[in-house]
XYZ file of C-alpha atoms in Angstrom:
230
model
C 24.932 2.964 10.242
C 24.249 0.699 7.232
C 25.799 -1.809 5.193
C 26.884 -0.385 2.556
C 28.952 2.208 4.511
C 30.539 -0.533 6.115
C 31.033 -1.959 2.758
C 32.501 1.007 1.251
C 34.909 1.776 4.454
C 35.151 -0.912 6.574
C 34.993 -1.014 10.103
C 31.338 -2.115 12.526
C 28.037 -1.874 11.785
C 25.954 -0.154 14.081
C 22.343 0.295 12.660
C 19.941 3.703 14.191
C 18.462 2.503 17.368
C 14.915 3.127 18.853
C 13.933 3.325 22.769
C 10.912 0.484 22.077
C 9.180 1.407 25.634
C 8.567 4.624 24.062
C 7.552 4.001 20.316
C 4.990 1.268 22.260
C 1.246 1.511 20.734
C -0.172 0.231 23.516
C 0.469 3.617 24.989
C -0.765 5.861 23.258
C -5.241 5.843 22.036
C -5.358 6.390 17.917
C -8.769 6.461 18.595
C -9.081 9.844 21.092
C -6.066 10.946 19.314
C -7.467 11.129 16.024
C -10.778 12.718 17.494
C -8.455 15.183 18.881
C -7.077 16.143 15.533
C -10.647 16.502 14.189
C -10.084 13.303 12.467
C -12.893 9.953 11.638
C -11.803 6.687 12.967
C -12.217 5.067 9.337
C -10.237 7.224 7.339
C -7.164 5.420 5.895
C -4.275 7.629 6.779
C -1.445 6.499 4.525
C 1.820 8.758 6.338
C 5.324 10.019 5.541
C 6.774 11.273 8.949
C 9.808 12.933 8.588
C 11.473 15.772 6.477
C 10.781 15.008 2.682
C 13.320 15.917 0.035
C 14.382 15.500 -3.998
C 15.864 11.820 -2.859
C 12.630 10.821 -0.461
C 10.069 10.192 -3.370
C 7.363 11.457 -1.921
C 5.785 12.674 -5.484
C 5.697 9.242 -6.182
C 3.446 8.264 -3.523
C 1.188 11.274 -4.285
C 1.074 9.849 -7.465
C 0.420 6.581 -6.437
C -2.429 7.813 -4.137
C -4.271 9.532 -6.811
C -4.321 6.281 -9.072
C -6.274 4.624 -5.649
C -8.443 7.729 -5.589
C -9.683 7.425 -8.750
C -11.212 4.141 -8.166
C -13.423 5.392 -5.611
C -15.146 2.724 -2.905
C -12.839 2.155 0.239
C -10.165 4.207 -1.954
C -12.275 7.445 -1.179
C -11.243 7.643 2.593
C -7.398 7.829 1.938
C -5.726 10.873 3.801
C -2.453 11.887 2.831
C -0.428 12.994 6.116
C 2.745 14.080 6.268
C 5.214 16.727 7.590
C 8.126 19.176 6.806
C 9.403 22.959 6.552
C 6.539 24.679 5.495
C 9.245 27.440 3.979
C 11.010 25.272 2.481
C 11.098 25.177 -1.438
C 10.700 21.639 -1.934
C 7.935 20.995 0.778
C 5.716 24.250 -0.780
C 5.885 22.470 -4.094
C 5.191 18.795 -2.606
C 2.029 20.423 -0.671
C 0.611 22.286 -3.382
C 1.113 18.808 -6.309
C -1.016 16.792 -3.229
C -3.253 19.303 -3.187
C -3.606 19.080 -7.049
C -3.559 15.598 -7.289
C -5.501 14.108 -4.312
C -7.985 17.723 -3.690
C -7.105 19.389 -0.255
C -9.775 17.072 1.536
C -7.456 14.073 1.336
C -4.517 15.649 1.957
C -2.972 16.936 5.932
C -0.123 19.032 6.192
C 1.477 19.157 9.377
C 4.481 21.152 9.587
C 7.210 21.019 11.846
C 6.300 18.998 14.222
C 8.768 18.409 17.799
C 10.147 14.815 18.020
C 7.955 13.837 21.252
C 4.952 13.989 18.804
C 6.240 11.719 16.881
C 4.787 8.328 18.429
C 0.667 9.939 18.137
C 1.779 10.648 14.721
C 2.233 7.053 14.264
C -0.320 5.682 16.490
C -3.389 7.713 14.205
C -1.123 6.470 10.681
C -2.502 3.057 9.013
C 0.601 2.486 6.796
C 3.720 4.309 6.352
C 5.331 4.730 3.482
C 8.974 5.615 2.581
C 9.162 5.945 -0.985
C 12.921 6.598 -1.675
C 14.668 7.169 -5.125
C 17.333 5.613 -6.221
C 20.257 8.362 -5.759
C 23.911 8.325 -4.737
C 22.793 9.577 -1.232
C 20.430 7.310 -0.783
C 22.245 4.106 -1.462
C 24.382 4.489 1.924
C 21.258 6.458 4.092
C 19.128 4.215 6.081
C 16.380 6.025 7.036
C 15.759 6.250 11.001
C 12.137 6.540 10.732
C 11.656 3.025 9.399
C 12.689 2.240 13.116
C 10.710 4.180 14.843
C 7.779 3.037 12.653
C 8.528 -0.889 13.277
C 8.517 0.001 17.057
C 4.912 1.323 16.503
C 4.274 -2.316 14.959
C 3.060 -0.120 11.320
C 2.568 -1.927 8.337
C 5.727 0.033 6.535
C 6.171 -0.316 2.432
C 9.421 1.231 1.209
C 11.792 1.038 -1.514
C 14.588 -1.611 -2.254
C 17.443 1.121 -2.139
C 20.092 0.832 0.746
C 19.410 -1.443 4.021
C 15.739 -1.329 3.489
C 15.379 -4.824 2.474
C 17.540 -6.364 4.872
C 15.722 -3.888 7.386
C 12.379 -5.335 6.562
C 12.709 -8.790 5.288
C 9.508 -11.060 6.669
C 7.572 -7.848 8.169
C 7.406 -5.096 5.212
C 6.511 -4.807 1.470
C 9.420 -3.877 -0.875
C 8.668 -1.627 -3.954
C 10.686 -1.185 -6.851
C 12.563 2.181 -6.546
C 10.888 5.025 -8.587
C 7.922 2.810 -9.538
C 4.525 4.232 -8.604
C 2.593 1.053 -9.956
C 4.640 -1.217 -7.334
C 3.258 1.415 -4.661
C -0.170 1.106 -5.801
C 0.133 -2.383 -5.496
C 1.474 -2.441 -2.171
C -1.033 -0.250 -0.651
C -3.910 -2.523 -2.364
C -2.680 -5.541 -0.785
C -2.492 -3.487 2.785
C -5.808 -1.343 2.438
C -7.244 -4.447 0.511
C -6.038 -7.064 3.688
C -6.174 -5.239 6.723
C -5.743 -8.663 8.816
C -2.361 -8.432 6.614
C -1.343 -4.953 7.409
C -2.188 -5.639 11.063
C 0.569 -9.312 11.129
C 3.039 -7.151 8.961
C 2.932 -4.101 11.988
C 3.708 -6.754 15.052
C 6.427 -8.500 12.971
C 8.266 -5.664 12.681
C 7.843 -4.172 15.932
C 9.255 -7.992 17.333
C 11.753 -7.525 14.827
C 12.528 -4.193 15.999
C 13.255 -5.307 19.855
C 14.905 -7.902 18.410
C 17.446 -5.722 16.333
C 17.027 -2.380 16.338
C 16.267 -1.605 20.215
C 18.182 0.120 22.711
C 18.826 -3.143 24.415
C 19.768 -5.162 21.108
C 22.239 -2.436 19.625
C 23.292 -1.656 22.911
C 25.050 -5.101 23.265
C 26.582 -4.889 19.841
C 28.095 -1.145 21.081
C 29.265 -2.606 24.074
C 31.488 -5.771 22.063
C 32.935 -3.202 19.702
C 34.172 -1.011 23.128
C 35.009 -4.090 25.011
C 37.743 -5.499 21.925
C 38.709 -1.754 21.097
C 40.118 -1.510 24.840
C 41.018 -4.554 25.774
């Protein structure tokens, strides 16, 4: 499932794919949705979807998020969402250094939270971020959520470790691994440039059907089956 596996063993590639008739934003209203959360329409809802760990980095963007803070002006609406094992050790510790760092008012904690949720999860996020470290596990892990996040045409910002660049070459913004300053600067140019963060999202959700669909990996599934029996 990513190039460097394939590198390392041989054999296909065949990258994570994503149903894009689901994960479609035209389905689903981030406007009611975020009233239904008890959410305002204009806060800036910067998201890491998925189950965070030692190699995911997300300390790093909590760092990075209470540099923006600081400056105060359009900074001052940032909401830190994301989700996780509330028992487990490493999420307790991640939710109580946001809550240090950014004040509980900036910060939402989800939980678990059941896979069909996903796509409002996205819909009511303004960027996504997926702030991996540069570890032995993460050089051959390509993360599925960047999919699912393209297919939700997000403006996305993620590390240069594994696939990611390949991934989201043309529609994302690529951040020096373990580097808060290059995820401030990221985020500035996507807070900063909304029109921006808005051509970055539909690039990668064309990219997405284009790639990383049911229908496009499909095809590429079907070759490898076809010369394996044939």
């Amino acid at each position: 499932s990513s190039l460097f596996l394939q590198r390392k063993f041989g054999g296909h590639y065949i990258p994570h794919a994503v149903d894009h008739t689901l994960y479609d934003p035209s389905l689903y209203d981030r406007h009611s949705l975020r009233i239904k959360m008890g959410l305002t329409t204009d806060e800036i809802i910067v998201a890491f979807i998925g189950s965070p760990g030692k190699q995911k980095g997300v300390e790093l963007l909590i760092e990075a998020l209470h540099r923006l803070l600081r400056r105060g002006g359009v900074y001052k609406k940032l909401l830190f969402m994301f989700t996780g094992n509330p028992k487990d050790s490493y999420v307790i510790n991640t939710l109580k250094l946001a809550h240090d760092r950014l004040g509980q008012e900036h910060v939402l904690f989800l939980g678990f939270q059941p896979k069909s949720r996903e796509p409002e999860l996205l819909s009511i996020s303004d960027i996504i971020v997926i702030p991996q470290r540069y570890t032995y596990s993460s050089l051959g892990q390509v993360p599925a959520k960047v999919f699912v996040a393209m297919s939700m045409a997000k403006p996305i910002v993620a590390t240069s470790i594994s696939d990611l660049p390949v991934i989201l070459k043309g529609c994302g913004l690529i951040v020096k691994p373990n580097d808060v300053d290059s995820i401030v600067k990221a985020l500035e140019v996507l807070i900063e440039n909304p029109d921006i963060a808005r051509k970055l999202g539909l690039l990668a959700r064309q990219r997405c059907i284009e790639k990383y669909s049911f229908d496009a990996v499909e095809k590429t599934l079907k070759k490898v089956i076809f010369d394996l029996t044939h």
